[in-house]
Amino acid sequence: MIEQAILEITAELSQAKNIVIVPHKGPDGDAMGSTLGLMHFLKDKGHKVNVITPNDYPRFLKWLPGNDEVIIYEKDKANAENLITEADLVFALDFNHLDRSGDMQQILTASEAVFIMIDHHREPSDFANYTYSDAEMSSTCEMVYHFIDKLRAVPKITPEIATCLYVGIMTDTGSFRFSATSAETHRVIADLIDKGAVNHEIHNNIFDTYNEDRLQLLGTALQNLRVKPKFKTAYISLTQEELDKHNFQKGDTEGFVNYGLAIENVIFAVIFIENKQEGIIKISFRSKGDFNVNEFARAHFEGGGHNNAAGGKSELSMEDTITKFSTILPDYKELQQ
Ligand code: 5GP
Ligand code: MN
């Protein structure tokens, strides 16, 4: 983000504003951490700020500071639409195409507010007045820290802000393991700890709050794991029936896809999750090294994301989706031994 843009945003923020902050549909740790972290920062500056998510998000994120103030568009449309209509400023965080905001796309498109996008996905669109886009960044939360730094306001980071930003950096880097984790990421994390993020409590709140059903569902997922050594690939499937049997709740399958990558020599891991209500199979793709799952998801499964983590969907049956997937694998030389 160029200096001129920062000066203009600083001027925007020098007066009290009505601000709305929006993450992508199906918000994850980075989406919720960045929106709530920025919410606290802007509220502390005296603005009126509302976080509006397109839909609900996982239970393991519902302890985040500020969670009680989040407005879920699907559940509170009239209120959300009023706030968006009245907003002077809209921050779009952790997504870079308005269609990732789900049913909020129309009302956001119609809004006359000044838009600021902060995001780390590839191929940004240009819907925003100010775009801070960097696909090399570990997470949008890390970018919100740098954004605050550009506003020369790092000393204003409170324990609440530090906690929220820590969460998104931790979840988007797979607890600081993925290749986008830089030395700078660790420096930011160190500063967030200095500013009051209690790292062991955060890890516990996110990762060690399974209920029995969720752990049993992981058992089913691991039993359904199939490995294709010839293509350095492993995939998991979960049918709606299997999800129902374990009283599936939003977020219960978060992280399951990574187990495929724990197998030696596997560089491509996939999970197919049936959603009967939407009539789709939701797919998550993960990889190690140079195999680009963003391109794979875009080319075959109407999706996208990052080089090593992407998502997509299929409207075929589970069986046909897996057949389609298996048929494509041989086209990728990088996957062959
Ligand atoms: P997940 O597999 O955890 O749902 O998503 C992994 C990454 O891919 C996230 O950064 C997410 O924003 C992105 N992603 C997931 N699903 C889609 C999709 O349908 N379209 C696009 N463009 N990106 C997606
Ligand atoms: Mn992210």
Coordinates of C-alpha atoms and ligand atoms in Angstrom, one line a residue:
M1 CA 0.0 0.0 0.0
I2 CA 1.6 3.3 -1.1
E3 CA 2.3 6.2 1.2
Q4 CA -0.3 8.4 -0.5
A5 CA -3.1 5.8 0.2
I6 CA -2.0 5.7 3.8
L7 CA -2.2 9.5 4.1
E8 CA -5.7 9.4 2.6
I9 CA -6.8 6.6 4.9
T10 CA -5.3 8.5 7.9
A11 CA -7.4 11.5 6.9
E12 CA -10.5 9.4 6.5
L13 CA -9.9 8.0 10.0
S14 CA -9.2 11.4 11.6
Q15 CA -13.0 12.0 11.9
A16 CA -15.6 9.8 13.6
K17 CA -17.0 7.4 11.1
N18 CA -19.6 4.6 10.7
I19 CA -17.5 1.6 9.8
V20 CA -18.5 -1.9 8.7
I21 CA -16.0 -4.7 8.6
V22 CA -16.8 -7.8 6.5
P23 CA -14.9 -11.1 6.2
H24 CA -15.6 -13.9 3.6
K25 CA -18.4 -16.4 3.7
G26 CA -17.6 -19.3 5.9
P27 CA -15.3 -17.2 8.1
D28 CA -12.2 -19.0 9.5
G29 CA -9.7 -18.1 12.2
D30 CA -8.0 -15.5 10.0
A31 CA -11.2 -14.0 8.9
M32 CA -12.6 -13.6 12.4
G33 CA -9.3 -12.7 14.0
S34 CA -8.6 -9.9 11.5
T35 CA -12.1 -8.4 11.5
L36 CA -12.4 -8.4 15.3
G37 CA -8.8 -7.2 15.8
L38 CA -9.4 -4.3 13.4
M39 CA -12.8 -3.7 15.1
H40 CA -11.1 -3.2 18.5
F41 CA -8.5 -1.0 17.0
L42 CA -11.0 1.3 15.2
K43 CA -13.4 1.4 18.2
D44 CA -10.5 2.5 20.4
K45 CA -10.0 5.4 17.9
G46 CA -13.5 6.5 18.5
H47 CA -15.4 5.1 15.5
K48 CA -18.7 3.3 15.5
V49 CA -17.7 -0.1 14.2
N50 CA -19.7 -3.3 13.3
V51 CA -18.4 -6.6 12.1
I52 CA -20.9 -8.3 9.8
T53 CA -20.2 -11.9 8.7
P54 CA -22.1 -13.3 5.7
N55 CA -22.9 -16.5 7.7
D56 CA -22.1 -18.3 10.9
Y57 CA -18.7 -19.5 11.9
P58 CA -17.2 -22.3 14.0
R59 CA -17.8 -22.7 17.8
F60 CA -14.0 -22.8 18.4
L61 CA -13.8 -19.1 17.4
K62 CA -16.7 -17.9 19.6
W63 CA -14.5 -17.0 22.6
L64 CA -12.7 -14.3 20.7
P65 CA -12.8 -10.8 22.3
G66 CA -15.7 -9.0 20.7
N67 CA -17.5 -12.1 19.6
D68 CA -20.8 -11.1 21.2
E69 CA -21.0 -8.0 19.0
V70 CA -20.7 -9.9 15.7
I71 CA -23.7 -9.5 13.4
I72 CA -24.4 -12.5 11.2
Y73 CA -26.1 -11.3 8.0
E74 CA -28.0 -14.5 7.4
K75 CA -29.7 -14.2 10.9
D76 CA -30.1 -10.5 11.1
K77 CA -30.5 -9.1 7.5
A78 CA -32.5 -5.9 8.2
N79 CA -30.1 -4.7 10.8
A80 CA -27.1 -5.6 8.7
E81 CA -28.5 -3.9 5.6
N82 CA -29.1 -0.7 7.6
L83 CA -25.6 -0.6 8.9
I84 CA -24.1 -1.2 5.5
T85 CA -26.3 1.5 4.0
E86 CA -25.2 4.0 6.7
A87 CA -21.5 3.1 6.5
D88 CA -19.0 5.7 5.4
L89 CA -16.2 3.1 5.3
V90 CA -16.3 -0.7 4.6
F91 CA -13.3 -2.9 5.3
A92 CA -13.2 -6.1 3.3
L93 CA -10.9 -8.5 5.0
D94 CA -9.5 -11.9 4.0
F95 CA -11.1 -12.0 0.6
N96 CA -10.5 -10.2 -2.7
H97 CA -13.7 -10.8 -4.9
L98 CA -17.1 -9.6 -3.7
D99 CA -18.7 -12.9 -4.6
R100 CA -16.8 -14.4 -1.6
S101 CA -19.2 -12.4 0.6
G102 CA -22.0 -14.7 -0.3
D103 CA -25.5 -13.2 0.0
M104 CA -24.0 -9.8 1.0
Q105 CA -22.6 -9.3 -2.4
Q106 CA -25.6 -7.3 -3.7
I107 CA -25.9 -4.9 -0.8
L108 CA -22.1 -4.3 -0.7
T109 CA -22.1 -3.6 -4.5
A110 CA -24.9 -1.1 -4.0
S111 CA -23.1 0.7 -1.1
E112 CA -21.6 4.1 -1.6
A113 CA -19.1 3.7 1.2
V114 CA -15.3 4.0 0.7
F115 CA -14.0 0.4 0.5
I116 CA -10.6 -0.7 1.9
M117 CA -9.5 -4.3 1.1
I118 CA -6.8 -6.1 3.1
D119 CA -6.1 -9.5 1.8
H120 CA -3.5 -12.1 1.1
H121 CA -5.1 -14.2 -1.7
R122 CA -3.9 -14.3 -5.3
E123 CA -5.5 -12.4 -8.2
P124 CA -7.3 -9.6 -6.4
S125 CA -10.2 -7.9 -8.1
D126 CA -10.4 -4.1 -8.0
F127 CA -13.7 -3.4 -6.2
A128 CA -12.1 -1.4 -3.4
N129 CA -11.0 2.2 -3.4
Y130 CA -7.9 1.2 -1.5
T131 CA -6.4 -2.2 -1.9
Y132 CA -3.7 -3.7 0.3
S133 CA -3.0 -7.1 -1.3
D134 CA 0.0 -9.3 -0.7
A135 CA -0.1 -13.0 -1.6
E136 CA 3.3 -13.6 0.1
M137 CA 1.8 -12.8 3.5
S138 CA 1.0 -15.6 6.0
S139 CA -2.4 -14.2 6.8
T140 CA -4.7 -11.2 6.8
C141 CA -4.1 -10.9 10.5
E142 CA -0.4 -10.3 9.8
M143 CA -1.4 -7.7 7.3
V144 CA -3.7 -5.9 9.8
Y145 CA -0.7 -5.7 12.1
H146 CA 1.3 -4.1 9.2
F147 CA -1.6 -1.8 8.4
I148 CA -1.7 -0.6 12.0
D149 CA 2.1 -0.2 11.8
K150 CA 1.7 1.9 8.6
L151 CA -0.7 4.1 10.6
R152 CA 2.1 4.4 13.1
A153 CA -0.2 3.0 15.8
V154 CA 1.5 -0.3 16.9
P155 CA 1.8 1.1 20.5
K156 CA -2.0 1.3 20.5
I157 CA -2.3 -2.5 20.2
T158 CA -4.2 -3.8 23.3
P159 CA -4.3 -7.4 24.6
E160 CA -7.7 -7.8 22.8
I161 CA -6.3 -6.8 19.5
A162 CA -3.2 -8.9 20.0
T163 CA -5.3 -11.9 20.9
C164 CA -7.4 -11.6 17.8
L165 CA -4.5 -11.1 15.4
Y166 CA -2.5 -14.0 17.0
V167 CA -5.4 -16.3 16.3
G168 CA -5.5 -15.7 12.6
I169 CA -1.8 -15.9 12.1
M170 CA -1.7 -19.1 14.1
T171 CA -4.6 -20.8 12.2
D172 CA -3.6 -19.7 8.7
T173 CA 0.0 -20.9 9.2
G174 CA -1.0 -24.2 10.7
S175 CA 0.6 -23.2 13.9
F176 CA 3.6 -21.5 12.2
R177 CA 4.5 -24.5 10.0
F178 CA 3.4 -23.6 6.5
S179 CA 5.9 -22.1 4.1
A180 CA 4.3 -18.6 4.2
T181 CA 5.6 -18.4 7.8
S182 CA 8.4 -15.9 7.6
A183 CA 10.9 -14.6 10.1
E184 CA 8.8 -11.4 10.0
T185 CA 5.7 -13.5 10.9
H186 CA 7.5 -14.6 14.0
R187 CA 8.6 -11.0 14.9
V188 CA 5.0 -9.9 14.6
I189 CA 3.9 -12.9 16.8
A190 CA 6.6 -12.0 19.4
D191 CA 5.3 -8.4 19.5
L192 CA 1.7 -9.7 19.9
I193 CA 2.8 -11.8 22.9
D194 CA 4.6 -8.7 24.3
K195 CA 1.3 -6.8 23.9
G196 CA -0.8 -9.3 25.8
A197 CA -1.7 -12.3 23.6
V198 CA -1.4 -15.3 25.9
N199 CA -0.2 -17.9 23.5
H200 CA -0.8 -21.1 25.4
E201 CA -4.4 -20.1 26.3
I202 CA -5.1 -19.3 22.6
H203 CA -3.7 -22.6 21.4
N204 CA -5.9 -24.4 24.0
N205 CA -9.0 -22.4 23.1
I206 CA -8.7 -23.2 19.4
F207 CA -7.3 -26.7 19.3
D208 CA -8.2 -28.5 22.6
T209 CA -11.9 -27.8 22.8
Y210 CA -13.2 -30.8 20.8
N211 CA -16.4 -32.5 22.1
E212 CA -16.6 -36.3 21.9
D213 CA -18.7 -36.3 18.7
R214 CA -16.0 -34.2 16.9
L215 CA -13.2 -36.5 17.8
Q216 CA -15.3 -39.6 16.7
L217 CA -15.9 -37.8 13.4
L218 CA -12.2 -37.4 13.0
G219 CA -12.0 -41.2 13.6
T220 CA -14.4 -41.8 10.7
A221 CA -12.6 -39.4 8.5
L222 CA -9.3 -41.2 9.1
Q223 CA -10.9 -44.6 8.4
N224 CA -12.1 -43.1 5.1
L225 CA -8.6 -41.9 4.1
R226 CA -7.4 -43.3 0.8
V227 CA -3.8 -42.9 -0.3
K228 CA -2.6 -42.9 -4.0
P229 CA 1.2 -43.3 -3.6
K230 CA 1.6 -43.2 -7.3
F231 CA 0.4 -39.6 -7.3
K232 CA 1.7 -38.6 -3.8
T233 CA -1.9 -37.9 -3.0
A234 CA -4.2 -38.7 -0.1
Y235 CA -7.9 -37.9 0.2
I236 CA -10.7 -38.2 2.7
S237 CA -14.4 -38.2 2.2
L238 CA -17.3 -37.6 4.6
T239 CA -20.9 -38.1 3.6
Q240 CA -23.8 -36.2 5.0
E241 CA -24.9 -39.4 6.8
E242 CA -21.5 -39.7 8.5
L243 CA -21.7 -36.1 9.5
D244 CA -25.2 -36.5 10.9
K245 CA -24.2 -39.5 12.9
H246 CA -21.7 -37.4 14.8
N247 CA -24.0 -34.4 15.2
F248 CA -21.9 -32.3 12.9
Q249 CA -21.6 -28.6 13.7
K250 CA -19.9 -25.9 11.7
G251 CA -16.2 -26.1 12.0
D252 CA -16.0 -29.7 13.2
T253 CA -14.0 -30.8 10.1
E254 CA -11.6 -27.9 10.3
G255 CA -8.0 -29.2 10.1
F256 CA -9.0 -32.8 9.1
V257 CA -7.6 -32.3 5.5
N258 CA -4.1 -31.8 7.0
Y259 CA -3.8 -35.4 8.2
G260 CA -3.2 -36.6 4.6
L261 CA -0.1 -34.5 4.5
A262 CA 1.2 -36.3 7.6
I263 CA 1.9 -39.3 5.5
E264 CA 5.5 -39.6 4.2
N265 CA 5.9 -38.6 0.6
V266 CA 2.3 -37.3 0.3
I267 CA 2.4 -33.7 -1.1
F268 CA -1.3 -33.3 -2.0
A269 CA -4.2 -33.8 0.5
V270 CA -7.9 -33.4 -0.2
I271 CA -11.1 -33.7 1.8
F272 CA -14.5 -34.0 0.2
I273 CA -17.4 -33.1 2.5
E274 CA -21.0 -33.6 1.4
N275 CA -23.5 -30.8 2.1
K276 CA -27.0 -32.1 1.2
Q277 CA -28.7 -28.9 2.0
E278 CA -26.6 -26.9 -0.5
G279 CA -26.5 -29.9 -2.9
I280 CA -22.7 -29.7 -3.2
I281 CA -19.6 -31.5 -2.2
K282 CA -17.3 -28.9 -0.5
I283 CA -13.7 -29.6 -1.2
S284 CA -10.5 -28.5 0.6
F285 CA -7.1 -28.9 -1.0
R286 CA -3.7 -28.7 0.7
S287 CA -0.2 -29.2 -0.6
K288 CA 3.4 -29.1 0.3
G289 CA 6.1 -27.5 -1.8
D290 CA 5.5 -26.3 -5.4
F291 CA 2.3 -28.2 -6.2
N292 CA -0.2 -25.3 -6.7
V293 CA -3.7 -26.2 -5.4
N294 CA -5.0 -22.7 -6.1
E295 CA -4.7 -23.4 -9.9
F296 CA -6.0 -27.0 -9.4
A297 CA -9.1 -25.8 -7.6
R298 CA -9.7 -23.0 -10.1
A299 CA -9.2 -25.3 -13.1
H300 CA -11.5 -28.2 -12.0
F301 CA -13.6 -27.3 -9.0
E302 CA -14.9 -23.7 -9.2
G303 CA -12.6 -22.6 -6.4
G304 CA -9.4 -20.9 -5.5
G305 CA -7.2 -19.8 -2.6
H306 CA -3.5 -20.0 -2.1
N307 CA -0.6 -22.1 -3.6
N308 CA -0.7 -24.5 -0.7
A309 CA -4.3 -24.2 0.6
A310 CA -7.4 -23.8 -1.5
G311 CA -11.1 -24.7 -1.6
G312 CA -13.7 -25.5 -4.2
K313 CA -16.9 -27.4 -4.8
S314 CA -18.6 -30.0 -7.0
E315 CA -22.2 -30.5 -7.9
L316 CA -21.7 -34.2 -8.8
S317 CA -22.4 -37.0 -6.3
M318 CA -19.6 -37.9 -3.9
E319 CA -18.8 -41.0 -6.0
D320 CA -18.7 -39.1 -9.3
T321 CA -16.7 -36.2 -7.7
I322 CA -14.0 -38.7 -6.5
T323 CA -14.0 -40.4 -9.9
K324 CA -13.5 -37.0 -11.6
F325 CA -10.7 -36.1 -9.2
S326 CA -9.0 -39.5 -9.7
T327 CA -9.2 -39.1 -13.5
I328 CA -7.5 -35.7 -13.4
L329 CA -4.5 -36.7 -11.2
P330 CA -2.5 -38.4 -14.0
D331 CA -2.5 -35.0 -15.9
Y332 CA -0.2 -33.5 -13.2
K333 CA 3.4 -34.5 -13.8
E334 CA 4.5 -32.8 -10.5
L335 CA 2.5 -35.5 -8.6
Q336 CA 4.2 -38.4 -10.2
Q337 CA 7.1 -40.3 -8.6
Ligands
5GP1 P1 -10.7 -24.1 3.1 O1 -10.3 -25.3 2.4 O2 -10.1 -24.0 4.5 O3 -12.2 -23.9 3.1 O4 -10.1 -22.9 2.4 C1 -8.7 -22.8 2.1 C2 -8.4 -21.5 1.4 O5 -9.0 -21.4 0.1 C3 -8.9 -20.3 2.2 O6 -8.0 -19.3 2.0 C4 -10.2 -19.9 1.4 O7 -10.4 -18.5 1.5 C5 -10.0 -20.4 0.0 N1 -11.2 -20.9 -0.5 C6 -12.0 -21.9 0.0 N2 -13.0 -22.1 -0.8 C7 -12.9 -21.3 -1.8 C8 -13.8 -21.1 -3.0 O8 -14.8 -21.7 -3.2 N3 -13.3 -20.1 -3.9 C9 -12.2 -19.4 -3.7 N4 -11.8 -18.5 -4.6 N5 -11.4 -19.6 -2.6 C10 -11.8 -20.5 -1.7
MN2 MN -6.6 -16.0 5.4

